[in-house]
XYZ file of C-alpha atoms in Angstrom:
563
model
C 0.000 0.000 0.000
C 1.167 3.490 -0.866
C 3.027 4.970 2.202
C 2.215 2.600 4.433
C 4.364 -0.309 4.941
C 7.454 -0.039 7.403
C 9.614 1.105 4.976
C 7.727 4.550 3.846
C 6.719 4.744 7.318
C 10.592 5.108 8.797
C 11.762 6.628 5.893
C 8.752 9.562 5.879
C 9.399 9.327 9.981
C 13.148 10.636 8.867
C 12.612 13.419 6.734
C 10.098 14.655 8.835
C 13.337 14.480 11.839
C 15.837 15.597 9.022
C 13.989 18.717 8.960
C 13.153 19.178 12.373
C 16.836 18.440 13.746
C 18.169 21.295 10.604
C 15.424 23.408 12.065
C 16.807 23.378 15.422
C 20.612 23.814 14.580
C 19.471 27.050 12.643
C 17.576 28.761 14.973
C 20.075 30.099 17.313
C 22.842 30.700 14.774
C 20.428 32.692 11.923
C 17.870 33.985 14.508
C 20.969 35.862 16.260
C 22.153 37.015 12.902
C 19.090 38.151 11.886
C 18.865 40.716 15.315
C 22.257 41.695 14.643
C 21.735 42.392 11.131
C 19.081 45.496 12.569
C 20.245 46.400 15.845
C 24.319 47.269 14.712
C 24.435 50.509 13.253
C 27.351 50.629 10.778
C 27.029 50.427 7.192
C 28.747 48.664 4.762
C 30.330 50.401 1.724
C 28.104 48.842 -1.042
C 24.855 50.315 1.175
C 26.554 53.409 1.516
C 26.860 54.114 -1.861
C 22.803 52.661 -2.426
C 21.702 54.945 0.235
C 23.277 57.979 -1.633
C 21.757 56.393 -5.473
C 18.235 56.434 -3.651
C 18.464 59.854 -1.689
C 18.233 58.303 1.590
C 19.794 59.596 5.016
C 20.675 56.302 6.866
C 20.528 57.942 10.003
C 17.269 59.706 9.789
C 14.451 57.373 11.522
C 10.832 57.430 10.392
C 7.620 57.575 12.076
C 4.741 54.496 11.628
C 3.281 56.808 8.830
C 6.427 57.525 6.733
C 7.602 53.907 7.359
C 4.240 53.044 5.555
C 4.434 55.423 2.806
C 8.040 54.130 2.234
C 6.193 50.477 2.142
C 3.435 51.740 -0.085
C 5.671 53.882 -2.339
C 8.491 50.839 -3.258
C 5.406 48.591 -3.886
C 3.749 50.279 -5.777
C 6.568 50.837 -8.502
C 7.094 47.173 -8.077
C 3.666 46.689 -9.473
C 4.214 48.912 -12.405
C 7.834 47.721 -13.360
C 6.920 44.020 -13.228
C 3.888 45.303 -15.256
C 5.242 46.963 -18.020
C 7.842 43.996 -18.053
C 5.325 41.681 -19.295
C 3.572 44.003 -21.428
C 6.800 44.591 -23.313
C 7.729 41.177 -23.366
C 8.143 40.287 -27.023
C 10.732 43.912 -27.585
C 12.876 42.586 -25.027
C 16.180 40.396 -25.098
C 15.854 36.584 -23.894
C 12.186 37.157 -24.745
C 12.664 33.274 -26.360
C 10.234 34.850 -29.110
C 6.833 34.436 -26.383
C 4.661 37.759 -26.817
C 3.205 40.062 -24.041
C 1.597 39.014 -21.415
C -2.062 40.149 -21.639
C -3.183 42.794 -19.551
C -5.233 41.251 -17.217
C -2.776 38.354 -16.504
C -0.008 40.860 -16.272
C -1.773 42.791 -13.704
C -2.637 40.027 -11.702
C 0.701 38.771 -12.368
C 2.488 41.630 -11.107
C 0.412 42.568 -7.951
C 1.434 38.527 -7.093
C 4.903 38.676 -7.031
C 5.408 42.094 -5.241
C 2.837 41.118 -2.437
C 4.724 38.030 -1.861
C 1.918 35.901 -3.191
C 3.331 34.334 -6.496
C -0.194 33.308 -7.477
C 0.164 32.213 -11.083
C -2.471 31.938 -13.677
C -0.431 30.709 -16.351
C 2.557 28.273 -17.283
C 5.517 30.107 -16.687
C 7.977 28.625 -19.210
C 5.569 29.081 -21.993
C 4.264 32.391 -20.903
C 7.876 34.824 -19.790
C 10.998 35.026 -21.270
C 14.361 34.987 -19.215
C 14.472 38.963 -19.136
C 10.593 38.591 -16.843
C 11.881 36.085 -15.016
C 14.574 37.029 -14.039
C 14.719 41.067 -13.961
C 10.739 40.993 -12.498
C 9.871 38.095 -10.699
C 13.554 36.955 -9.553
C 14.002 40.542 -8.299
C 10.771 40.761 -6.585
C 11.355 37.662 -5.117
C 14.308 39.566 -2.888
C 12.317 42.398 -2.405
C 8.924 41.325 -1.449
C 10.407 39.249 1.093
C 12.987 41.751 2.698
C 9.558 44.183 2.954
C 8.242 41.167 5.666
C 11.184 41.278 7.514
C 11.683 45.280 7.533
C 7.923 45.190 9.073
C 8.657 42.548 11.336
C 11.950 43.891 12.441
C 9.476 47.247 12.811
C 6.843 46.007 14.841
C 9.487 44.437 17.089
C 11.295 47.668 17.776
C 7.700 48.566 18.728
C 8.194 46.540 21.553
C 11.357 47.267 22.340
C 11.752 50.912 22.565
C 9.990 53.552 25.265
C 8.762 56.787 24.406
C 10.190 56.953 21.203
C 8.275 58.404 17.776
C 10.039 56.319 15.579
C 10.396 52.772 14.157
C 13.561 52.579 12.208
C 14.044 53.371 8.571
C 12.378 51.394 5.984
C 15.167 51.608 3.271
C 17.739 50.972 5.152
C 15.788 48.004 6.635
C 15.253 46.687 3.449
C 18.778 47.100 1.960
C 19.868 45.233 5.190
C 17.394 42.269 4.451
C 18.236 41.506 0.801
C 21.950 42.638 1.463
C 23.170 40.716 4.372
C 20.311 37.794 4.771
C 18.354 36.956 1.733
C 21.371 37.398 -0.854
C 23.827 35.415 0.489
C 21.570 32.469 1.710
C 20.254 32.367 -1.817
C 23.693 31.965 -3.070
C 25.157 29.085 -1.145
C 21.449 27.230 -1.521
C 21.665 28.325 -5.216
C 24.963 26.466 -5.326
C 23.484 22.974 -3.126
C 20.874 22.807 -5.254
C 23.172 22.777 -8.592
C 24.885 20.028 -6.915
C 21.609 18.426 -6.505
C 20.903 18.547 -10.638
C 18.676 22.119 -10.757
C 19.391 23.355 -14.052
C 20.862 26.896 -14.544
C 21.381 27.443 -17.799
C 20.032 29.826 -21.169
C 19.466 27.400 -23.344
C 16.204 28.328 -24.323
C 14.230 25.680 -25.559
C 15.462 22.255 -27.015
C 14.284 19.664 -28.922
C 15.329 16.234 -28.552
C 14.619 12.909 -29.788
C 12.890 10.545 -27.391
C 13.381 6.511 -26.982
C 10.392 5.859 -28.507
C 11.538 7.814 -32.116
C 9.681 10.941 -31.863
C 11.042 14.432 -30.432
C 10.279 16.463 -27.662
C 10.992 20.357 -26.698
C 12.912 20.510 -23.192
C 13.266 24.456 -22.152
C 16.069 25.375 -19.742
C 16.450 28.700 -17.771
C 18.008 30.301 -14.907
C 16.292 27.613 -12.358
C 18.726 27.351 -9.702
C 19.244 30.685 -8.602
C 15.162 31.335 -8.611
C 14.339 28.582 -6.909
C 16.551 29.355 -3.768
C 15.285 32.472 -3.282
C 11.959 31.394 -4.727
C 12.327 29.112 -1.148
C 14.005 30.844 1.311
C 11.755 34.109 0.420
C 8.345 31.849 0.947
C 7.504 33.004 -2.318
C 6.886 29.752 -3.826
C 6.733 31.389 -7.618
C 7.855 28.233 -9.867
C 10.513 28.502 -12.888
C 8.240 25.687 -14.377
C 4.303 25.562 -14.265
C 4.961 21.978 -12.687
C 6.638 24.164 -9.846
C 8.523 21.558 -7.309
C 7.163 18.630 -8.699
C 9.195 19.582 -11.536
C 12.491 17.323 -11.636
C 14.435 20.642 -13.266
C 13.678 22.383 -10.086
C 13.606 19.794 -7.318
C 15.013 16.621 -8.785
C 15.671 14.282 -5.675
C 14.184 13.134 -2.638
C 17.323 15.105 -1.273
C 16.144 17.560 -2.620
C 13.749 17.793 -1.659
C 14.126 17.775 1.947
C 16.440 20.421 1.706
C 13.320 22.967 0.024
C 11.527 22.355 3.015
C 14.100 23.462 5.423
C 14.746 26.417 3.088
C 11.259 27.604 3.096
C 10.968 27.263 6.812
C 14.605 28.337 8.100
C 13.798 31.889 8.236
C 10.625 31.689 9.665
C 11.155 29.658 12.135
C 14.263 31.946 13.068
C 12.530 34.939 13.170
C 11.239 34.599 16.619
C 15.089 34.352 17.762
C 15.402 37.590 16.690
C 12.730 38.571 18.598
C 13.639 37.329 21.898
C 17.490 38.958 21.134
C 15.894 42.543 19.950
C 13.453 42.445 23.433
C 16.057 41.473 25.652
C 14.297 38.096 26.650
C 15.266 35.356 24.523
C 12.194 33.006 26.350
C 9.502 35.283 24.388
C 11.078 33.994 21.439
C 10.954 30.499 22.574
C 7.316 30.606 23.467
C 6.604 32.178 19.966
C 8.486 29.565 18.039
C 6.712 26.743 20.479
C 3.564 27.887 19.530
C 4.672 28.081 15.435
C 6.244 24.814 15.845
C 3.023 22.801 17.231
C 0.921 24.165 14.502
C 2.973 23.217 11.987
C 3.788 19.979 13.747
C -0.315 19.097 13.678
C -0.847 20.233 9.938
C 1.937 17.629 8.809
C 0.685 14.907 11.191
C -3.233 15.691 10.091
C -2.468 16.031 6.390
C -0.204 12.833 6.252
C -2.775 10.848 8.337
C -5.963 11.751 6.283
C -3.796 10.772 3.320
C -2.471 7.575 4.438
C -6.173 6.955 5.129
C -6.990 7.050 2.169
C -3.972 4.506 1.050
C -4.881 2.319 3.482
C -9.023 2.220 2.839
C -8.539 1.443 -1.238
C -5.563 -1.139 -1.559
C -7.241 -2.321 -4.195
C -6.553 0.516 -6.305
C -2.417 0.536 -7.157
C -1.363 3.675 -5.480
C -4.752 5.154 -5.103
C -3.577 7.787 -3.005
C -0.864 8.691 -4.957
C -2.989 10.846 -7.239
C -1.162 14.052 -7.927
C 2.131 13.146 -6.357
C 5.117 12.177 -7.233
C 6.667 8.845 -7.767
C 10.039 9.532 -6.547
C 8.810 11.395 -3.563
C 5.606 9.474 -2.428
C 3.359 10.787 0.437
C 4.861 11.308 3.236
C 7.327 14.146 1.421
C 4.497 15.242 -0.366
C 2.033 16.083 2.861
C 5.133 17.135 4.752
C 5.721 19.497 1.731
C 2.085 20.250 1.170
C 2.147 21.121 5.194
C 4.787 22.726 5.586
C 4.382 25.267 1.974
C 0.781 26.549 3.251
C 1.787 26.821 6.818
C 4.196 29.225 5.345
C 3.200 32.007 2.587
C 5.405 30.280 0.311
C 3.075 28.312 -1.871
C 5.225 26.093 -3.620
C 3.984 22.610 -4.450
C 5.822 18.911 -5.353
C 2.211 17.598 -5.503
C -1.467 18.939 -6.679
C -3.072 19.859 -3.577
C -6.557 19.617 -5.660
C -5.433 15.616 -5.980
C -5.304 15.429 -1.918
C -8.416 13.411 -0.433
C -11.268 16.077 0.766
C -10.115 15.975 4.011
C -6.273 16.226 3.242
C -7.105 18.985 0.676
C -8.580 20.729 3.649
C -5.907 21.110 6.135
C -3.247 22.810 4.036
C -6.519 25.048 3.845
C -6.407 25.864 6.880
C -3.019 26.098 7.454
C -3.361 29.361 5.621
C -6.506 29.936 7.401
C -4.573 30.131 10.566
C -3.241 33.868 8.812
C 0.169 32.284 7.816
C 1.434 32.035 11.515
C 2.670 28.184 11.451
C 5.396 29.612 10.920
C 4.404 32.178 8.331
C 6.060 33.662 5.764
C 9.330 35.723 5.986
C 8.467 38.611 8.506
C 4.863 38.399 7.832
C 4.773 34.984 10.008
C 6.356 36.943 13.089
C 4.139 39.840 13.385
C 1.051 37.996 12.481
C 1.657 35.871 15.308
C 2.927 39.067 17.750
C -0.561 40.541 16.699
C -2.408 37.378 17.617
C -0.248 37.763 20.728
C -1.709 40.905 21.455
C -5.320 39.462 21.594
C -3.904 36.147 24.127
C -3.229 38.822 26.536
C -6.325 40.765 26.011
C -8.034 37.519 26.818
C -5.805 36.292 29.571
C -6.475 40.286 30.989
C -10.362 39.096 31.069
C -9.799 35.973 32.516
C -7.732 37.571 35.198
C -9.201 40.936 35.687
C -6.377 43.197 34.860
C -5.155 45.722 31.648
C -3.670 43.644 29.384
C -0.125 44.133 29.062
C 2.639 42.549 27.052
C 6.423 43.225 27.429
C 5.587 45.553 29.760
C 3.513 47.619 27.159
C 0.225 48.450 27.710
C -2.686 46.803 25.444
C -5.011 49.617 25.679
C -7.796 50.783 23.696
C -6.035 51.657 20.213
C -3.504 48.589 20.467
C -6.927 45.997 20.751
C -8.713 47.790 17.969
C -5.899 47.881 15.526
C -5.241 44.148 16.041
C -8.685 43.281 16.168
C -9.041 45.066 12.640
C -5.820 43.064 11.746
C -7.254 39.973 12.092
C -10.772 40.504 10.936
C -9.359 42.037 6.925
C -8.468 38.365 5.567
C -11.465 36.795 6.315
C -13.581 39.567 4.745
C -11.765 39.547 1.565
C -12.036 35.357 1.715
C -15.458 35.528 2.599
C -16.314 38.670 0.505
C -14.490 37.445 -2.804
C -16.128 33.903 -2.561
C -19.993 35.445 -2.103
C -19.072 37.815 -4.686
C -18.714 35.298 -7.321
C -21.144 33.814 -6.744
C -23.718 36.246 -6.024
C -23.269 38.135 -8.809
C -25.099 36.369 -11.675
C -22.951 37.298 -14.845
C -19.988 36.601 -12.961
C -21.522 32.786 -11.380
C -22.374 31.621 -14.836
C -18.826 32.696 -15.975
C -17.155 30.808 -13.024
C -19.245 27.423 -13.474
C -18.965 27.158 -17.161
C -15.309 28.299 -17.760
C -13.061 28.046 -14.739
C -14.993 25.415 -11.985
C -14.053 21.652 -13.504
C -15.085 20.184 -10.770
C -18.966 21.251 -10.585
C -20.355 20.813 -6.854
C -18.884 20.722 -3.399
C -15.544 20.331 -4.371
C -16.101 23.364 -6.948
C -16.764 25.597 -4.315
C -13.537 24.243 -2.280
C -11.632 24.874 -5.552
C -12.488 28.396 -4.976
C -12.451 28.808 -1.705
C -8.625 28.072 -1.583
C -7.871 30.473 -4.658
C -9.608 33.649 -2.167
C -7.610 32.024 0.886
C -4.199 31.554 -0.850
C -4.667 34.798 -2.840
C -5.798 36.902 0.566
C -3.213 35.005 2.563
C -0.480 35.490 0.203
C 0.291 31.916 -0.371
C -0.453 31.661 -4.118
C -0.557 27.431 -4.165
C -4.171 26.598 -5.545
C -6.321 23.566 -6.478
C -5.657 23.261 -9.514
C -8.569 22.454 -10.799
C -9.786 25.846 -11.151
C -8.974 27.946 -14.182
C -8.394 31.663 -12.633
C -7.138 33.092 -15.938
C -10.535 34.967 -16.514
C -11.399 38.442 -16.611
C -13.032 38.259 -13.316
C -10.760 36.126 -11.118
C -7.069 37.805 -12.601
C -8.939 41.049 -11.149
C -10.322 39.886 -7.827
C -7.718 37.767 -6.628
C -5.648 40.727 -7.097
C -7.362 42.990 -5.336
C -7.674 40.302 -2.782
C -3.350 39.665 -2.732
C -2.965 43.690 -2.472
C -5.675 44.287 -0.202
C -4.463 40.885 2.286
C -1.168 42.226 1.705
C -0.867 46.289 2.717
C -3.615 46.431 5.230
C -2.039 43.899 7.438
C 1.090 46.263 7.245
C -0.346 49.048 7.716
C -2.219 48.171 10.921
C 0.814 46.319 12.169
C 3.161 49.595 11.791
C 0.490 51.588 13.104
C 0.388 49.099 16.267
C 4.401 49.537 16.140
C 3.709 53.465 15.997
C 1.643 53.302 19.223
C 3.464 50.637 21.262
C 6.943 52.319 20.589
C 5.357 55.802 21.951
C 4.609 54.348 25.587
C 6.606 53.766 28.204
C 7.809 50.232 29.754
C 5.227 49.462 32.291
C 7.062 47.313 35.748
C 5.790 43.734 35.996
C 3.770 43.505 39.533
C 2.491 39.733 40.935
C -0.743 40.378 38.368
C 0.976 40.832 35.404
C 0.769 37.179 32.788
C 3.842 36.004 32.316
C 4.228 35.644 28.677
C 7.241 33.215 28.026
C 5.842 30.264 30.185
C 4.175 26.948 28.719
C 0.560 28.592 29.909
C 0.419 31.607 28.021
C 2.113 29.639 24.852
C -0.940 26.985 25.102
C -3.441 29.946 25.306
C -1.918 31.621 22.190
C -2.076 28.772 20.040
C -5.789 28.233 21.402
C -6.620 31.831 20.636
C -5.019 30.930 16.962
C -7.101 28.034 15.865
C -10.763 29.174 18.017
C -10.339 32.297 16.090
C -9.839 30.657 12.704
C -12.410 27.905 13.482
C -14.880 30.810 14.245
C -14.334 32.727 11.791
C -14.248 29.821 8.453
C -15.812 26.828 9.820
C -19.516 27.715 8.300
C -18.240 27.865 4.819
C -15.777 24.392 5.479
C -19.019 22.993 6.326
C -20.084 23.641 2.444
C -16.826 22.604 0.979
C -14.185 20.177 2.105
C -16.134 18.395 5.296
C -19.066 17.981 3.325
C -16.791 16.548 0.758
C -15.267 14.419 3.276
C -18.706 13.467 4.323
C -19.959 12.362 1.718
């Protein structure tokens, strides 16, 4: 049976350890580096000289609001660059003769890849040319992921200072990010990963005779170097439309393994650099306790309902092998599956739309959960330090005091602002799915030219595209043809609207906790870094997401599962 005889059982039981014990020897070592990448304040030459291209005074700080316009601003010109990339496609060298993108596609396209979502309607090696790929979504790749971790490193410095009416600066945050974290990780993984048999080449595309007498077009690229980022930025944007299932960007079971630990290293880290930037390394540890049992439970529930399923059908050779690959099986494919929605990274090595109703439905959730298990680069951190904020207000209840965290105050303003954090994805999930199908012209458009799977599953289909597209995941059931009109437009207002209003109400809550001064802990004050408060944070995480989505799973994947 597939996956479950000893043998896939020990050697699933490894990889899932492999990645675990790599997890563990990074966190200290990168978490530390990460704190002392934006708490030193010297400058290297090379940032010098960007600071002085870009007009920027490194030593001039910036309040919540001018850290947001600086946010808004670089976006923004993302969105156009990457669009008029695409549009000018077919004047532009290593084009490999494909045309422009159209505009629709290119504007979904582009609002994907600078919010970090890398939702793509299309097949990538027959739709961009080298010059796209590699000057657009390579570079975006960088960028959109060093914006996480500038607003990360932002709302911790919230935290951390007293009285102050600033937050940092925002391009020097970001020059920091790519410069001495993102760009030199991506070029020793670049490098493993060559060794491992990704291609990096320009060869275009080749044709070649097969065994069986006929020929067959083979296109090459730049893989390597886009998939380590592509990883390590939980962007999860693929080279190929195949993404990691794709033996020309994840070739091995090695590695294989080694994506997963790439797309979860910095994540995971993050809240090391939180503890080190605070001054109290065990709030990091009950952060990362809390990230690490979430994503500990979607691998165990996704591999289990899968396995279920290989167990209940013997009959059928492989049954539950559907949408997976041979030379990685289940158990890599649910740990991947688990571990790429639990992030915002969104890569797949198998068709999540394949998974069993139930299987399908927990790397659903996963995103659900507002990409906090462990989240994406940055945005995993301060989602979970906002859903921090409401533990606290709730242990304040339960005990009868002001809320206070890190000896800052959760008053009025801080409540409302993460309240309002938490409450935008949902709307836009909720919002965009009623939408299409409330609105007549655009139902009848959905069922007859994207939904392939009419029914309960149809409506799951969609579900995920509004949760991966709000949550900036950008993995999908594949099943569903967003290239429409309709969709290309809604899903991106749904990436840019998940994305930036998040942001903003996170620097605004950085804005208003930096301000205040460090309240003394007294006998009544929660202790935050103890095994108590971590259980209730991680119980706040899921009863909010249950509340909040379990009405419309009811329609969808557990009445799939039901029936």
């Amino acid at each position: 049976m597939a996956g479950t005889d000893a043998a896939s059982i020990w050697a699933g039981l490894l990889q899932i350890a492999t990645v675990i014990l790599a997890l563990a020897l990074l966190y200290k070592p990168l978490g530390d580096w990460i704190a002392r990448v934006f708490t030193r304040t010297e400058d290297a030459r090379v940032e010098r000289g960007i600071y002085r291209v870009i007009g920027v005074d490194a030593s001039a700080e910036q309040t919540w609001q001018a850290y947001a316009r600086g946010v808004l601003l670089f976006s923004v010109m993302g969105v156009l660059f990457v669009y008029a990339l695409q549009r000018l496609q077919a004047v532009l060298p290593y084009s490999l003769g494909l045309p422009a993108v159209p505009e629709g596609l290119a504007f979904n396209t582009a609002v994907s890849f600078v919010t970090n979502t890398n939702w793509q309607s299309y097949s990538p090696e027959l739709t961009l040319g080298y010059t796209a790929q590699l000057a657009g979504l390579a570079v975006q790749n960088f960028v959109s992921a060093a914006v996480g971790i500038a607003v990360a490193v932002a709302l911790v410095r919230g935290f951390a200072r007293r009285g102050s009416s600033t937050i940092g600066n925002f391009w020097v945050d970001l020059v920091r990010a790519v410069g001495r974290i993102l760009l030199p990780l991506a070029i020793i993984t670049a490098i493993v990963l060559l060794i491992g048999g990704v291609v990096q080449n320009f060869a275009g595309f080749q044709t070649v005779p097969t065994i069986t007498g006929g020929t067959q077009v083979i296109p090459g690229g730049p893989v390597a170097s886009q998939e380590a980022i592509k990883e390590l930025g939980t962007n999860g944007g693929g080279f190929f439309n195949a993404n990691s299932a794709h033996p020309f960007e994840n070739p091995t079971p090695w590695t294989n393994v080694l994506e997963v630990i790439m797309l979860l290293a910095i994540p995971f880290a993050m809240p090391r650099a939180f503890g080190k930037m605070v001054g109290d390394d065990r709030q990091g540890y009950a952060i990362v306790a809390v990230m690490g049992s979430l994503w500990a439970a979607g691998v165990a529930l996704t591999t289990w309902f899968e396995l279920q399923a290989a167990g209940a059908a013997p009959q059928l050779a492989g049954g539950a092998l559907e949408g997976k690959e041979a030379r990685f099986g289940i158990w890599a494919s649910t740990l991947f599956a688990a571990s790429t929605t639990g992030t915002s990274t969104g890569a797949v090595n198998s068709m999540h739309d394949s998974y069993t109703a139930l299987g399908g439905m927990i790397p659903m959730l996963n995103m659900m959960l507002g990409e906090v298990a462990p989240g994406g680069v940055g945005t995993g951190l301060y989602g979970m330090l906002v859903l921090a904020v409401i533990a606290v207000f709730v242990g304040g209840l339960l005990i009868g005091r002001t809320p206070e965290y890190l000896g800052k105050k959760m008053g009025p303003r801080e409540i409302k602002l993460a309240s309002l954090y938490i409450l935008v994805t949902p709307a836009l999930v909720l919002g965009g799915v009623a939408l299409s199908f409330a609105i007549p012209g655009v139902r009848a458009d959905i069922e007859s030219t994207s939904i392939w799977n009419p029914g309960v599953h149809g409506l799951s289909e969609l579900l995920y595209a509004f949760t991966s597209a709000a949550n900036n995941n950008g993995s999908a059931f594949a099943g569903l043809t967003a290239n429409t009109p309709w969709l290309n437009t809604a899903l991106g207002v749904a990436m840019l609207l998940g994305r930036f209003i998040p942001i903003v109400l996170a620097l605004a809550l950085a804005g208003s906790l930096a301000a205040q001064e460090r309240v003394p802990a007294t006998a009544g004050t929660l202790p935050t870094h103890r095994p108590q408060f971590a259980a209730l944070l991680a119980v706040v995480t899921v009863v909010i997401t249950a509340l909040t989505y379990f009405p419309v799973l009811t329609l969808g994947p557990l009445a799939e599962g039901l029936l």
